[in-house]
CSV table of C-alpha atoms and ligand atoms in Angstrom, one decimal:
chain,number,residue,atom,x,y,z
A,751,MET,CA,-10.3,-3.5,32.0
A,752,THR,CA,-9.3,-1.1,29.3
A,753,SER,CA,-6.6,1.3,30.3
A,754,LYS,CA,-6.9,5.1,30.1
A,755,ASN,CA,-4.1,5.0,27.5
A,756,ILE,CA,-6.1,2.7,25.2
A,757,VAL,CA,-9.3,4.7,25.7
A,758,LYS,CA,-7.5,7.8,24.6
A,759,LEU,CA,-6.0,6.1,21.6
A,760,LEU,CA,-9.5,4.8,20.6
A,761,ASN,CA,-11.0,8.3,21.0
A,762,ASP,CA,-8.2,9.7,18.8
A,763,GLN,CA,-8.9,7.0,16.3
A,764,ILE,CA,-12.6,7.9,16.1
A,765,GLN,CA,-11.5,11.5,15.3
A,766,LYS,CA,-9.0,10.2,12.7
A,767,GLU,CA,-11.8,8.1,11.0
A,768,PHE,CA,-14.1,11.1,10.9
A,769,TYR,CA,-11.3,13.3,9.5
A,770,SER,CA,-10.8,10.6,6.9
A,771,SER,CA,-14.4,10.9,6.0
A,772,TYR,CA,-14.1,14.6,5.7
A,773,LEU,CA,-11.0,14.4,3.6
A,774,TYR,CA,-12.7,12.0,1.2
A,775,LEU,CA,-15.7,14.2,1.0
A,776,SER,CA,-13.4,17.1,0.1
A,777,MET,CA,-11.9,14.9,-2.7
A,778,THR,CA,-15.5,14.1,-3.8
A,779,ALA,CA,-16.2,17.8,-4.2
A,780,TYR,CA,-13.0,18.3,-6.2
A,781,PHE,CA,-13.9,15.5,-8.6
A,782,LYS,CA,-17.5,16.8,-9.0
A,783,SER,CA,-16.0,20.2,-9.8
A,784,VAL,CA,-14.0,18.7,-12.7
A,785,ASN,CA,-16.9,16.5,-13.9
A,786,LEU,CA,-15.3,13.2,-13.1
A,787,ASP,CA,-18.5,11.6,-11.5
A,788,GLY,CA,-17.0,8.1,-11.3
A,789,PHE,CA,-14.0,9.3,-9.2
A,790,ALA,CA,-16.5,11.4,-7.2
A,791,ASN,CA,-18.7,8.3,-6.6
A,792,PHE,CA,-15.7,6.3,-5.4
A,793,TYR,CA,-14.6,9.0,-2.9
A,794,PHE,CA,-18.2,9.6,-1.7
A,795,ILE,CA,-18.5,5.9,-0.8
A,796,GLN,CA,-15.1,6.1,0.7
A,797,ALA,CA,-16.3,9.0,2.9
A,798,GLN,CA,-19.3,6.9,4.1
A,799,GLU,CA,-17.1,3.9,4.9
A,800,GLU,CA,-14.8,6.1,7.0
A,801,LYS,CA,-17.8,7.3,9.0
A,802,ASP,CA,-18.7,3.6,9.5
A,803,HIS,CA,-15.2,3.0,10.8
A,804,ALA,CA,-15.6,5.7,13.4
A,805,LEU,CA,-19.0,4.3,14.4
A,806,ARG,CA,-17.5,0.8,14.7
A,807,ILE,CA,-15.0,2.1,17.3
A,808,PHE,CA,-17.8,4.2,19.0
A,809,ASP,CA,-19.9,0.9,19.3
A,810,TYR,CA,-16.9,-1.0,20.7
A,811,MET,CA,-16.2,1.7,23.3
A,812,ASN,CA,-19.8,1.7,24.4
A,813,GLN,CA,-19.7,-2.1,24.7
A,814,ILE,CA,-16.7,-2.0,27.0
A,815,GLY,CA,-18.1,1.0,29.0
A,816,ALA,CA,-15.2,3.4,27.9
A,817,LYS,CA,-15.8,7.1,28.1
A,818,ILE,CA,-16.2,8.5,24.6
A,819,VAL,CA,-14.7,12.0,24.1
A,820,LEU,CA,-15.5,13.3,20.7
A,821,GLU,CA,-12.7,15.6,19.5
A,822,LYS,CA,-12.5,18.5,17.1
A,823,ILE,CA,-12.2,17.5,13.4
A,824,ASP,CA,-9.8,19.6,11.4
A,825,ALA,CA,-10.7,21.0,8.0
A,826,PRO,CA,-9.3,18.9,5.2
A,827,LYS,CA,-7.4,20.2,2.2
A,828,VAL,CA,-9.9,21.7,-0.3
A,829,ASP,CA,-7.8,22.9,-3.2
A,830,PHE,CA,-6.3,20.2,-5.4
A,831,GLU,CA,-4.1,20.9,-8.4
A,832,SER,CA,-4.5,17.5,-10.2
A,833,ILE,CA,-6.0,14.1,-10.1
A,834,GLU,CA,-2.6,12.6,-9.3
A,835,GLU,CA,-2.2,14.9,-6.2
A,836,VAL,CA,-5.6,13.5,-4.9
A,837,LEU,CA,-4.7,9.9,-5.5
A,838,LYS,CA,-1.2,10.3,-3.9
A,839,LEU,CA,-2.7,12.0,-0.9
A,840,ALA,CA,-5.3,9.3,-0.5
A,841,LEU,CA,-2.6,6.6,-0.4
A,842,GLU,CA,-0.4,8.6,2.0
A,843,HIS,CA,-3.5,9.2,4.2
A,844,GLU,CA,-4.3,5.4,4.3
A,845,GLN,CA,-0.6,4.7,5.2
A,846,PHE,CA,-0.9,7.2,8.0
A,847,VAL,CA,-4.1,5.5,9.3
A,848,THR,CA,-2.5,2.0,9.1
A,849,LYS,CA,0.4,3.3,11.3
A,850,SER,CA,-2.1,4.7,13.8
A,851,ILE,CA,-4.1,1.4,13.9
A,852,HIS,CA,-0.8,-0.6,14.3
A,853,ASN,CA,0.2,1.6,17.2
A,854,ILE,CA,-3.0,0.9,19.1
A,855,VAL,CA,-2.5,-2.8,18.4
A,856,ASP,CA,1.1,-2.6,19.8
A,857,VAL,CA,-0.2,-0.9,22.9
A,858,ALA,CA,-3.1,-3.4,23.3
A,859,LEU,CA,-0.6,-6.3,23.0
A,860,SER,CA,1.9,-4.7,25.5
A,861,GLU,CA,-1.0,-4.2,28.0
A,862,LYS,CA,-2.4,-7.7,27.3
A,863,ASP,CA,-5.7,-6.1,26.4
A,864,HIS,CA,-7.0,-9.1,24.4
A,865,SER,CA,-10.5,-7.6,23.8
A,866,THR,CA,-9.1,-4.5,22.1
A,867,TYR,CA,-6.5,-6.6,20.3
A,868,SER,CA,-9.3,-8.8,18.9
A,869,PHE,CA,-11.5,-5.9,18.0
A,870,LEU,CA,-8.7,-4.3,16.0
A,871,GLN,CA,-8.1,-7.3,13.8
A,872,TRP,CA,-10.9,-6.1,11.5
A,873,PHE,CA,-9.1,-2.8,11.1
A,874,ILE,CA,-5.7,-4.4,10.4
A,875,ASN,CA,-7.3,-6.3,7.5
A,876,GLU,CA,-9.3,-3.3,6.4
A,877,GLN,CA,-6.1,-1.2,6.1
A,878,VAL,CA,-4.5,-3.8,3.9
A,879,GLU,CA,-7.4,-3.5,1.5
A,880,GLU,CA,-7.5,0.3,1.8
A,881,GLU,CA,-3.8,0.7,0.9
A,882,ASP,CA,-4.1,-1.8,-1.9
A,883,THR,CA,-7.1,0.0,-3.4
A,884,ALA,CA,-5.5,3.5,-3.1
A,885,ASP,CA,-2.2,2.2,-4.6
A,886,GLY,CA,-4.1,0.5,-7.4
A,887,ASN,CA,-6.0,3.7,-8.2
A,888,LEU,CA,-2.7,5.7,-8.3
A,889,LYS,CA,-0.9,3.2,-10.5
A,890,LYS,CA,-3.8,2.9,-13.0
A,891,PHE,CA,-3.8,6.7,-13.2
A,892,GLN,CA,0.0,6.8,-13.7
A,893,LEU,CA,-0.3,4.3,-16.5
A,894,VAL,CA,-2.7,6.5,-18.5
A,895,GLY,CA,-1.0,9.8,-17.5
A,896,ASN,CA,-2.9,12.7,-19.0
A,897,ASP,CA,-4.6,10.7,-21.7
A,898,GLY,CA,-8.2,11.9,-21.6
A,899,ARG,CA,-9.7,8.6,-22.9
A,900,GLY,CA,-7.7,6.7,-20.3
A,901,ILE,CA,-9.0,8.9,-17.5
A,902,LEU,CA,-12.5,8.5,-18.7
A,903,MET,CA,-12.1,4.7,-18.7
A,904,ILE,CA,-10.9,4.8,-15.0
A,905,ASP,CA,-13.8,7.2,-14.2
A,906,ALA,CA,-16.3,4.7,-15.7
A,907,GLU,CA,-14.8,1.9,-13.6
A,908,LEU,CA,-14.9,3.9,-10.4
A,909,ALA,CA,-18.6,4.8,-11.2
A,910,GLN,CA,-19.4,1.1,-10.6
A,911,ARG,CA,-18.5,1.1,-6.9
A,912,VAL,CA,-21.5,0.5,-4.7
A,913,TYR,CA,-21.8,1.4,-1.0
A,914,THR,CA,-22.4,-1.6,1.3
A,915,PRO,CA,-23.7,-0.7,4.7
A,916,PRO,CA,-21.9,-2.5,7.6
A,917,VAL,CA,-23.5,-5.5,9.1
A,918,ALA,CA,-24.6,-4.9,12.7
A,919,ASN,CA,-22.5,-6.4,15.5
A,920,ASN,CA,-19.9,-7.7,13.1
B,1693,FE2,FE1,-10.9,4.0,8.1
B,1694,FE2,FE1,-9.6,4.3,5.0
């Protein structure tokens, strides 16, 4: 039986994942506006994956018969001054999400909620990847600084990213 406490945390996490999607969509719009289509492609896919994360929790909550309460999604930042600002914010945001996931894991452990604990393992691993990718993007950018050719090389690399839909019931 999942506690009210955990149900609330899972509902909050659905909201955080949708907010993440919204934030990355806003970053996509910024990169489109400065004609960096590779960066825009990367963040557009990121936005889709965050929506998938929200739906993964939605599915789990339905499976365990928990009451889903969809919460208000705040507006993300829309004005960005530089590429570096976006990349830093993306990394900070993923670090924030990792803390949030770890907190739910802590509570699940303390309540001996093995089902939720097991469910969250996927998210723990996903956050390791998310932070690594965001950190990699920031470091690559910092290497090239404001060199236009370097930025275009990163843009070309990020243009290669392809969206992979999640596998059902995984
Ligand atoms: Fe996520
Ligand atoms: Fe993420």
